């Protein structure tokens, strides 16, 4: 509640119709619009020349400009301010009070299909490794397959051949002593040969 009161006191100190940030933007646009040449094009439309090859059409009744900045921001662009300066009117009257309409005020399209997210894809990755299971315990695939088969095939699936040892099991098994094979010398020097 105190924040609302503080903001209201700040708003009461403002001078003019516009808040300070928008007033600063309008002042910058006014300085930039002084170099443009505007002329009446007929009806409510005006032509603004920005150089030898750039021209914009401004409509003050519909609050629109060819550059679309006035339509997007609801603050008159440089081209519109050049026309307002030509007509000798106040630019504050052309700033719209509500900037944009909310989603609730948007026109609904009944014939448009809803936008769906892209289909989910399996990311490119290394293939999953097959887990080694203990002897006598069926895997997940075997368990689902066994539910459909009769009891004789279920018992046969439980009596699998033992799988290879994991590295933990291999480390725990008893280490046998290393036996060296006898080496035979291919060449041996003679001890008693003094001839």
PDB file of C-alpha atoms in Angstrom:
ATOM      1  CA  UNK A   1       0.000   0.000   0.000  1.00  0.00           C
ATOM      2  CA  UNK A   2       2.856   2.363   0.804  1.00  0.00           C
ATOM      3  CA  UNK A   3       4.412   1.677  -2.600  1.00  0.00           C
ATOM      4  CA  UNK A   4       1.205   2.700  -4.377  1.00  0.00           C
ATOM      5  CA  UNK A   5       1.024   5.933  -2.367  1.00  0.00           C
ATOM      6  CA  UNK A   6       4.689   6.686  -3.124  1.00  0.00           C
ATOM      7  CA  UNK A   7       4.176   6.119  -6.862  1.00  0.00           C
ATOM      8  CA  UNK A   8       1.073   8.346  -6.834  1.00  0.00           C
ATOM      9  CA  UNK A   9       3.049  11.152  -5.200  1.00  0.00           C
ATOM     10  CA  UNK A  10       5.722  10.822  -7.920  1.00  0.00           C
ATOM     11  CA  UNK A  11       3.065  10.949 -10.658  1.00  0.00           C
ATOM     12  CA  UNK A  12       1.567  14.125  -9.155  1.00  0.00           C
ATOM     13  CA  UNK A  13       4.971  15.835  -9.573  1.00  0.00           C
ATOM     14  CA  UNK A  14       5.049  15.184 -13.333  1.00  0.00           C
ATOM     15  CA  UNK A  15       4.602  18.190 -15.592  1.00  0.00           C
ATOM     16  CA  UNK A  16       2.757  17.680 -18.850  1.00  0.00           C
ATOM     17  CA  UNK A  17       0.668  14.862 -20.282  1.00  0.00           C
ATOM     18  CA  UNK A  18       3.439  12.262 -20.673  1.00  0.00           C
ATOM     19  CA  UNK A  19       5.569  10.388 -18.187  1.00  0.00           C
ATOM     20  CA  UNK A  20       9.284  11.336 -18.172  1.00  0.00           C
ATOM     21  CA  UNK A  21      10.589   8.281 -20.073  1.00  0.00           C
ATOM     22  CA  UNK A  22       8.132   8.655 -22.957  1.00  0.00           C
ATOM     23  CA  UNK A  23       8.658  12.440 -22.968  1.00  0.00           C
ATOM     24  CA  UNK A  24      12.410  11.829 -23.372  1.00  0.00           C
ATOM     25  CA  UNK A  25      11.787   9.473 -26.327  1.00  0.00           C
ATOM     26  CA  UNK A  26       9.480  12.004 -27.993  1.00  0.00           C
ATOM     27  CA  UNK A  27      12.078  14.769 -27.533  1.00  0.00           C
ATOM     28  CA  UNK A  28      14.767  12.626 -29.193  1.00  0.00           C
ATOM     29  CA  UNK A  29      12.414  11.874 -32.103  1.00  0.00           C
ATOM     30  CA  UNK A  30      11.576  15.586 -32.467  1.00  0.00           C
ATOM     31  CA  UNK A  31      15.279  16.464 -32.811  1.00  0.00           C
ATOM     32  CA  UNK A  32      15.723  13.749 -35.449  1.00  0.00           C
ATOM     33  CA  UNK A  33      12.580  14.786 -37.355  1.00  0.00           C
ATOM     34  CA  UNK A  34      13.832  18.323 -38.051  1.00  0.00           C
ATOM     35  CA  UNK A  35      15.989  17.116 -40.965  1.00  0.00           C
ATOM     36  CA  UNK A  36      13.038  15.474 -42.795  1.00  0.00           C
ATOM     37  CA  UNK A  37      10.918  17.229 -45.420  1.00  0.00           C
ATOM     38  CA  UNK A  38       7.179  16.518 -45.263  1.00  0.00           C
ATOM     39  CA  UNK A  39       4.469  17.423 -47.760  1.00  0.00           C
ATOM     40  CA  UNK A  40       0.721  16.851 -48.113  1.00  0.00           C
ATOM     41  CA  UNK A  41      -0.094  13.884 -50.373  1.00  0.00           C
ATOM     42  CA  UNK A  42      -3.885  14.194 -50.439  1.00  0.00           C
ATOM     43  CA  UNK A  43      -6.605  13.349 -47.949  1.00  0.00           C
ATOM     44  CA  UNK A  44      -5.213  12.564 -44.521  1.00  0.00           C
ATOM     45  CA  UNK A  45      -1.912  11.238 -45.843  1.00  0.00           C
ATOM     46  CA  UNK A  46       1.436  12.974 -45.893  1.00  0.00           C
ATOM     47  CA  UNK A  47       4.702  12.119 -47.616  1.00  0.00           C
ATOM     48  CA  UNK A  48       7.960  12.420 -45.673  1.00  0.00           C
ATOM     49  CA  UNK A  49      11.247  12.445 -47.604  1.00  0.00           C
ATOM     50  CA  UNK A  50      14.222  11.148 -45.616  1.00  0.00           C
ATOM     51  CA  UNK A  51      16.737  11.437 -48.421  1.00  0.00           C
ATOM     52  CA  UNK A  52      16.983  10.954 -52.158  1.00  0.00           C
ATOM     53  CA  UNK A  53      15.812   7.328 -52.083  1.00  0.00           C
ATOM     54  CA  UNK A  54      13.770   6.994 -48.878  1.00  0.00           C
ATOM     55  CA  UNK A  55      10.149   8.091 -48.550  1.00  0.00           C
ATOM     56  CA  UNK A  56       7.488   7.304 -45.952  1.00  0.00           C
ATOM     57  CA  UNK A  57       3.722   7.744 -45.954  1.00  0.00           C
ATOM     58  CA  UNK A  58       2.161   8.957 -42.687  1.00  0.00           C
ATOM     59  CA  UNK A  59      -1.556   8.846 -41.859  1.00  0.00           C
ATOM     60  CA  UNK A  60      -2.390  10.959 -38.784  1.00  0.00           C
ATOM     61  CA  UNK A  61      -6.024   9.806 -38.595  1.00  0.00           C
ATOM     62  CA  UNK A  62      -5.129   6.109 -38.354  1.00  0.00           C
ATOM     63  CA  UNK A  63      -1.939   6.798 -36.348  1.00  0.00           C
ATOM     64  CA  UNK A  64       0.207   4.800 -38.746  1.00  0.00           C
ATOM     65  CA  UNK A  65       3.466   5.252 -40.596  1.00  0.00           C
ATOM     66  CA  UNK A  66       5.106   3.254 -43.370  1.00  0.00           C
ATOM     67  CA  UNK A  67       8.045   2.387 -41.070  1.00  0.00           C
ATOM     68  CA  UNK A  68       5.601   0.671 -38.617  1.00  0.00           C
ATOM     69  CA  UNK A  69       7.365   2.061 -35.519  1.00  0.00           C
ATOM     70  CA  UNK A  70       4.347   4.177 -34.611  1.00  0.00           C
ATOM     71  CA  UNK A  71       2.085   1.129 -34.950  1.00  0.00           C
ATOM     72  CA  UNK A  72       4.311  -0.992 -32.710  1.00  0.00           C
ATOM     73  CA  UNK A  73       5.250   1.426 -29.924  1.00  0.00           C
ATOM     74  CA  UNK A  74       2.194   3.755 -29.974  1.00  0.00           C
ATOM     75  CA  UNK A  75       4.690   6.651 -29.773  1.00  0.00           C
ATOM     76  CA  UNK A  76       4.945   8.847 -32.900  1.00  0.00           C
ATOM     77  CA  UNK A  77       8.037   8.078 -34.949  1.00  0.00           C
ATOM     78  CA  UNK A  78      10.363  10.665 -36.514  1.00  0.00           C
ATOM     79  CA  UNK A  79       8.357  10.739 -39.745  1.00  0.00           C
ATOM     80  CA  UNK A  80       5.063  11.322 -37.940  1.00  0.00           C
ATOM     81  CA  UNK A  81       6.617  14.067 -35.816  1.00  0.00           C
ATOM     82  CA  UNK A  82       7.818  15.812 -38.989  1.00  0.00           C
ATOM     83  CA  UNK A  83       4.202  15.885 -40.212  1.00  0.00           C
ATOM     84  CA  UNK A  84       2.937  17.039 -36.790  1.00  0.00           C
ATOM     85  CA  UNK A  85       5.522  19.842 -36.890  1.00  0.00           C
ATOM     86  CA  UNK A  86       4.301  20.794 -40.395  1.00  0.00           C
ATOM     87  CA  UNK A  87       0.699  21.008 -39.132  1.00  0.00           C
ATOM     88  CA  UNK A  88       1.897  22.899 -36.012  1.00  0.00           C
ATOM     89  CA  UNK A  89       0.134  20.578 -33.574  1.00  0.00           C
ATOM     90  CA  UNK A  90       1.211  19.189 -30.210  1.00  0.00           C
ATOM     91  CA  UNK A  91       2.934  15.770 -30.420  1.00  0.00           C
ATOM     92  CA  UNK A  92       1.627  14.772 -26.967  1.00  0.00           C
ATOM     93  CA  UNK A  93      -1.899  14.428 -28.366  1.00  0.00           C
ATOM     94  CA  UNK A  94      -0.762  11.703 -30.775  1.00  0.00           C
ATOM     95  CA  UNK A  95       0.765   9.456 -28.100  1.00  0.00           C
ATOM     96  CA  UNK A  96      -1.756   6.738 -27.322  1.00  0.00           C
ATOM     97  CA  UNK A  97      -2.675   6.225 -23.687  1.00  0.00           C
ATOM     98  CA  UNK A  98      -2.843   2.429 -23.763  1.00  0.00           C
ATOM     99  CA  UNK A  99       0.253   1.051 -25.431  1.00  0.00           C
ATOM    100  CA  UNK A 100      -1.061  -2.302 -26.682  1.00  0.00           C
ATOM    101  CA  UNK A 101      -4.107  -4.455 -26.129  1.00  0.00           C
ATOM    102  CA  UNK A 102      -3.772  -7.561 -24.024  1.00  0.00           C
ATOM    103  CA  UNK A 103      -4.286 -11.137 -25.233  1.00  0.00           C
ATOM    104  CA  UNK A 104      -7.907 -11.087 -24.043  1.00  0.00           C
ATOM    105  CA  UNK A 105      -8.721  -8.299 -26.507  1.00  0.00           C
ATOM    106  CA  UNK A 106      -7.086 -10.014 -29.491  1.00  0.00           C
ATOM    107  CA  UNK A 107      -9.388 -11.204 -32.256  1.00  0.00           C
ATOM    108  CA  UNK A 108      -9.832 -14.964 -32.140  1.00  0.00           C
ATOM    109  CA  UNK A 109      -9.512 -16.990 -35.325  1.00  0.00           C
ATOM    110  CA  UNK A 110     -11.938 -19.901 -35.401  1.00  0.00           C
ATOM    111  CA  UNK A 111     -10.592 -21.524 -38.564  1.00  0.00           C
ATOM    112  CA  UNK A 112      -6.958 -21.651 -37.390  1.00  0.00           C
ATOM    113  CA  UNK A 113      -5.617 -24.952 -36.099  1.00  0.00           C
ATOM    114  CA  UNK A 114      -3.700 -24.926 -32.816  1.00  0.00           C
ATOM    115  CA  UNK A 115       0.077 -24.750 -33.080  1.00  0.00           C
ATOM    116  CA  UNK A 116       1.564 -28.036 -31.935  1.00  0.00           C
ATOM    117  CA  UNK A 117       5.066 -28.532 -30.558  1.00  0.00           C
ATOM    118  CA  UNK A 118       7.595 -30.352 -32.721  1.00  0.00           C
ATOM    119  CA  UNK A 119       7.588 -34.151 -32.451  1.00  0.00           C
ATOM    120  CA  UNK A 120       9.825 -35.667 -29.817  1.00  0.00           C
ATOM    121  CA  UNK A 121      12.855 -37.409 -31.203  1.00  0.00           C
ATOM    122  CA  UNK A 122      15.278 -39.714 -29.536  1.00  0.00           C
ATOM    123  CA  UNK A 123      18.543 -37.777 -29.247  1.00  0.00           C
ATOM    124  CA  UNK A 124      21.601 -39.128 -30.972  1.00  0.00           C
ATOM    125  CA  UNK A 125      23.595 -40.881 -28.306  1.00  0.00           C
ATOM    126  CA  UNK A 126      25.620 -43.941 -27.618  1.00  0.00           C
ATOM    127  CA  UNK A 127      23.516 -47.116 -27.473  1.00  0.00           C
ATOM    128  CA  UNK A 128      22.594 -48.341 -24.029  1.00  0.00           C
ATOM    129  CA  UNK A 129      24.612 -51.264 -22.778  1.00  0.00           C
ATOM    130  CA  UNK A 130      22.946 -54.544 -21.928  1.00  0.00           C
ATOM    131  CA  UNK A 131      22.966 -55.065 -18.191  1.00  0.00           C
ATOM    132  CA  UNK A 132      24.332 -58.319 -16.857  1.00  0.00           C
ATOM    133  CA  UNK A 133      21.823 -60.046 -14.655  1.00  0.00           C
ATOM    134  CA  UNK A 134      22.312 -62.642 -11.974  1.00  0.00           C
ATOM    135  CA  UNK A 135      21.792 -66.288 -12.699  1.00  0.00           C
ATOM    136  CA  UNK A 136      18.191 -67.373 -12.228  1.00  0.00           C
ATOM    137  CA  UNK A 137      16.665 -63.881 -12.303  1.00  0.00           C
ATOM    138  CA  UNK A 138      14.775 -63.083 -15.524  1.00  0.00           C
ATOM    139  CA  UNK A 139      15.355 -59.795 -17.314  1.00  0.00           C
ATOM    140  CA  UNK A 140      12.552 -57.304 -17.975  1.00  0.00           C
ATOM    141  CA  UNK A 141      12.033 -58.495 -21.541  1.00  0.00           C
ATOM    142  CA  UNK A 142      12.053 -62.100 -20.462  1.00  0.00           C
ATOM    143  CA  UNK A 143       9.558 -61.393 -17.690  1.00  0.00           C
ATOM    144  CA  UNK A 144       7.044 -59.813 -20.075  1.00  0.00           C
ATOM    145  CA  UNK A 145       7.548 -62.564 -22.619  1.00  0.00           C
ATOM    146  CA  UNK A 146       7.176 -65.212 -19.912  1.00  0.00           C
ATOM    147  CA  UNK A 147       3.837 -63.846 -18.780  1.00  0.00           C
ATOM    148  CA  UNK A 148       2.407 -64.732 -22.160  1.00  0.00           C
ATOM    149  CA  UNK A 149       3.879 -68.212 -22.244  1.00  0.00           C
ATOM    150  CA  UNK A 150       2.923 -71.175 -20.130  1.00  0.00           C
ATOM    151  CA  UNK A 151       4.583 -72.219 -16.867  1.00  0.00           C
ATOM    152  CA  UNK A 152       6.989 -74.707 -18.459  1.00  0.00           C
ATOM    153  CA  UNK A 153       8.688 -72.041 -20.531  1.00  0.00           C
ATOM    154  CA  UNK A 154       8.827 -69.744 -17.487  1.00  0.00           C
ATOM    155  CA  UNK A 155      10.792 -72.345 -15.567  1.00  0.00           C
ATOM    156  CA  UNK A 156      13.121 -72.814 -18.525  1.00  0.00           C
ATOM    157  CA  UNK A 157      13.811 -69.055 -18.622  1.00  0.00           C
ATOM    158  CA  UNK A 158      14.808 -69.049 -14.954  1.00  0.00           C
ATOM    159  CA  UNK A 159      17.439 -71.712 -15.501  1.00  0.00           C
ATOM    160  CA  UNK A 160      19.707 -69.740 -17.797  1.00  0.00           C
ATOM    161  CA  UNK A 161      23.353 -70.330 -18.364  1.00  0.00           C
ATOM    162  CA  UNK A 162      25.509 -68.231 -16.060  1.00  0.00           C
ATOM    163  CA  UNK A 163      26.658 -64.969 -17.592  1.00  0.00           C
ATOM    164  CA  UNK A 164      30.225 -63.700 -17.682  1.00  0.00           C
ATOM    165  CA  UNK A 165      31.724 -62.404 -14.471  1.00  0.00           C
ATOM    166  CA  UNK A 166      31.632 -58.693 -13.830  1.00  0.00           C
ATOM    167  CA  UNK A 167      34.853 -56.914 -12.992  1.00  0.00           C
ATOM    168  CA  UNK A 168      33.923 -56.866  -9.293  1.00  0.00           C
ATOM    169  CA  UNK A 169      33.326 -60.602  -9.251  1.00  0.00           C
ATOM    170  CA  UNK A 170      36.532 -61.256 -11.151  1.00  0.00           C
ATOM    171  CA  UNK A 171      38.507 -59.226  -8.608  1.00  0.00           C
ATOM    172  CA  UNK A 172      36.977 -61.110  -5.689  1.00  0.00           C
ATOM    173  CA  UNK A 173      37.720 -64.598  -6.913  1.00  0.00           C
ATOM    174  CA  UNK A 174      40.685 -66.397  -5.432  1.00  0.00           C
ATOM    175  CA  UNK A 175      43.973 -65.572  -7.098  1.00  0.00           C
ATOM    176  CA  UNK A 176      46.000 -68.626  -8.063  1.00  0.00           C
ATOM    177  CA  UNK A 177      49.810 -68.628  -7.867  1.00  0.00           C
ATOM    178  CA  UNK A 178      51.534 -67.913 -11.140  1.00  0.00           C
ATOM    179  CA  UNK A 179      53.423 -70.936 -12.482  1.00  0.00           C
ATOM    180  CA  UNK A 180      56.343 -70.334 -14.795  1.00  0.00           C
ATOM    181  CA  UNK A 181      57.141 -72.706 -17.500  1.00  0.00           C
ATOM    182  CA  UNK A 182      60.708 -74.017 -17.392  1.00  0.00           C
ATOM    183  CA  UNK A 183      62.839 -72.244 -19.907  1.00  0.00           C
ATOM    184  CA  UNK A 184      65.293 -74.167 -21.998  1.00  0.00           C
ATOM    185  CA  UNK A 185      68.481 -72.526 -23.120  1.00  0.00           C
ATOM    186  CA  UNK A 186      69.210 -72.922 -26.757  1.00  0.00           C
ATOM    187  CA  UNK A 187      72.865 -72.182 -26.378  1.00  0.00           C
ATOM    188  CA  UNK A 188      74.943 -72.887 -23.311  1.00  0.00           C
ATOM    189  CA  UNK A 189      78.683 -72.230 -23.075  1.00  0.00           C
ATOM    190  CA  UNK A 190      80.862 -75.239 -22.449  1.00  0.00           C
ATOM    191  CA  UNK A 191      82.573 -75.159 -19.053  1.00  0.00           C
ATOM    192  CA  UNK A 192      85.516 -77.523 -19.620  1.00  0.00           C
ATOM    193  CA  UNK A 193      86.578 -76.721 -23.097  1.00  0.00           C
ATOM    194  CA  UNK A 194      90.204 -75.480 -23.118  1.00  0.00           C
ATOM    195  CA  UNK A 195      91.370 -76.712 -26.472  1.00  0.00           C
TER     196      UNK A 195
END
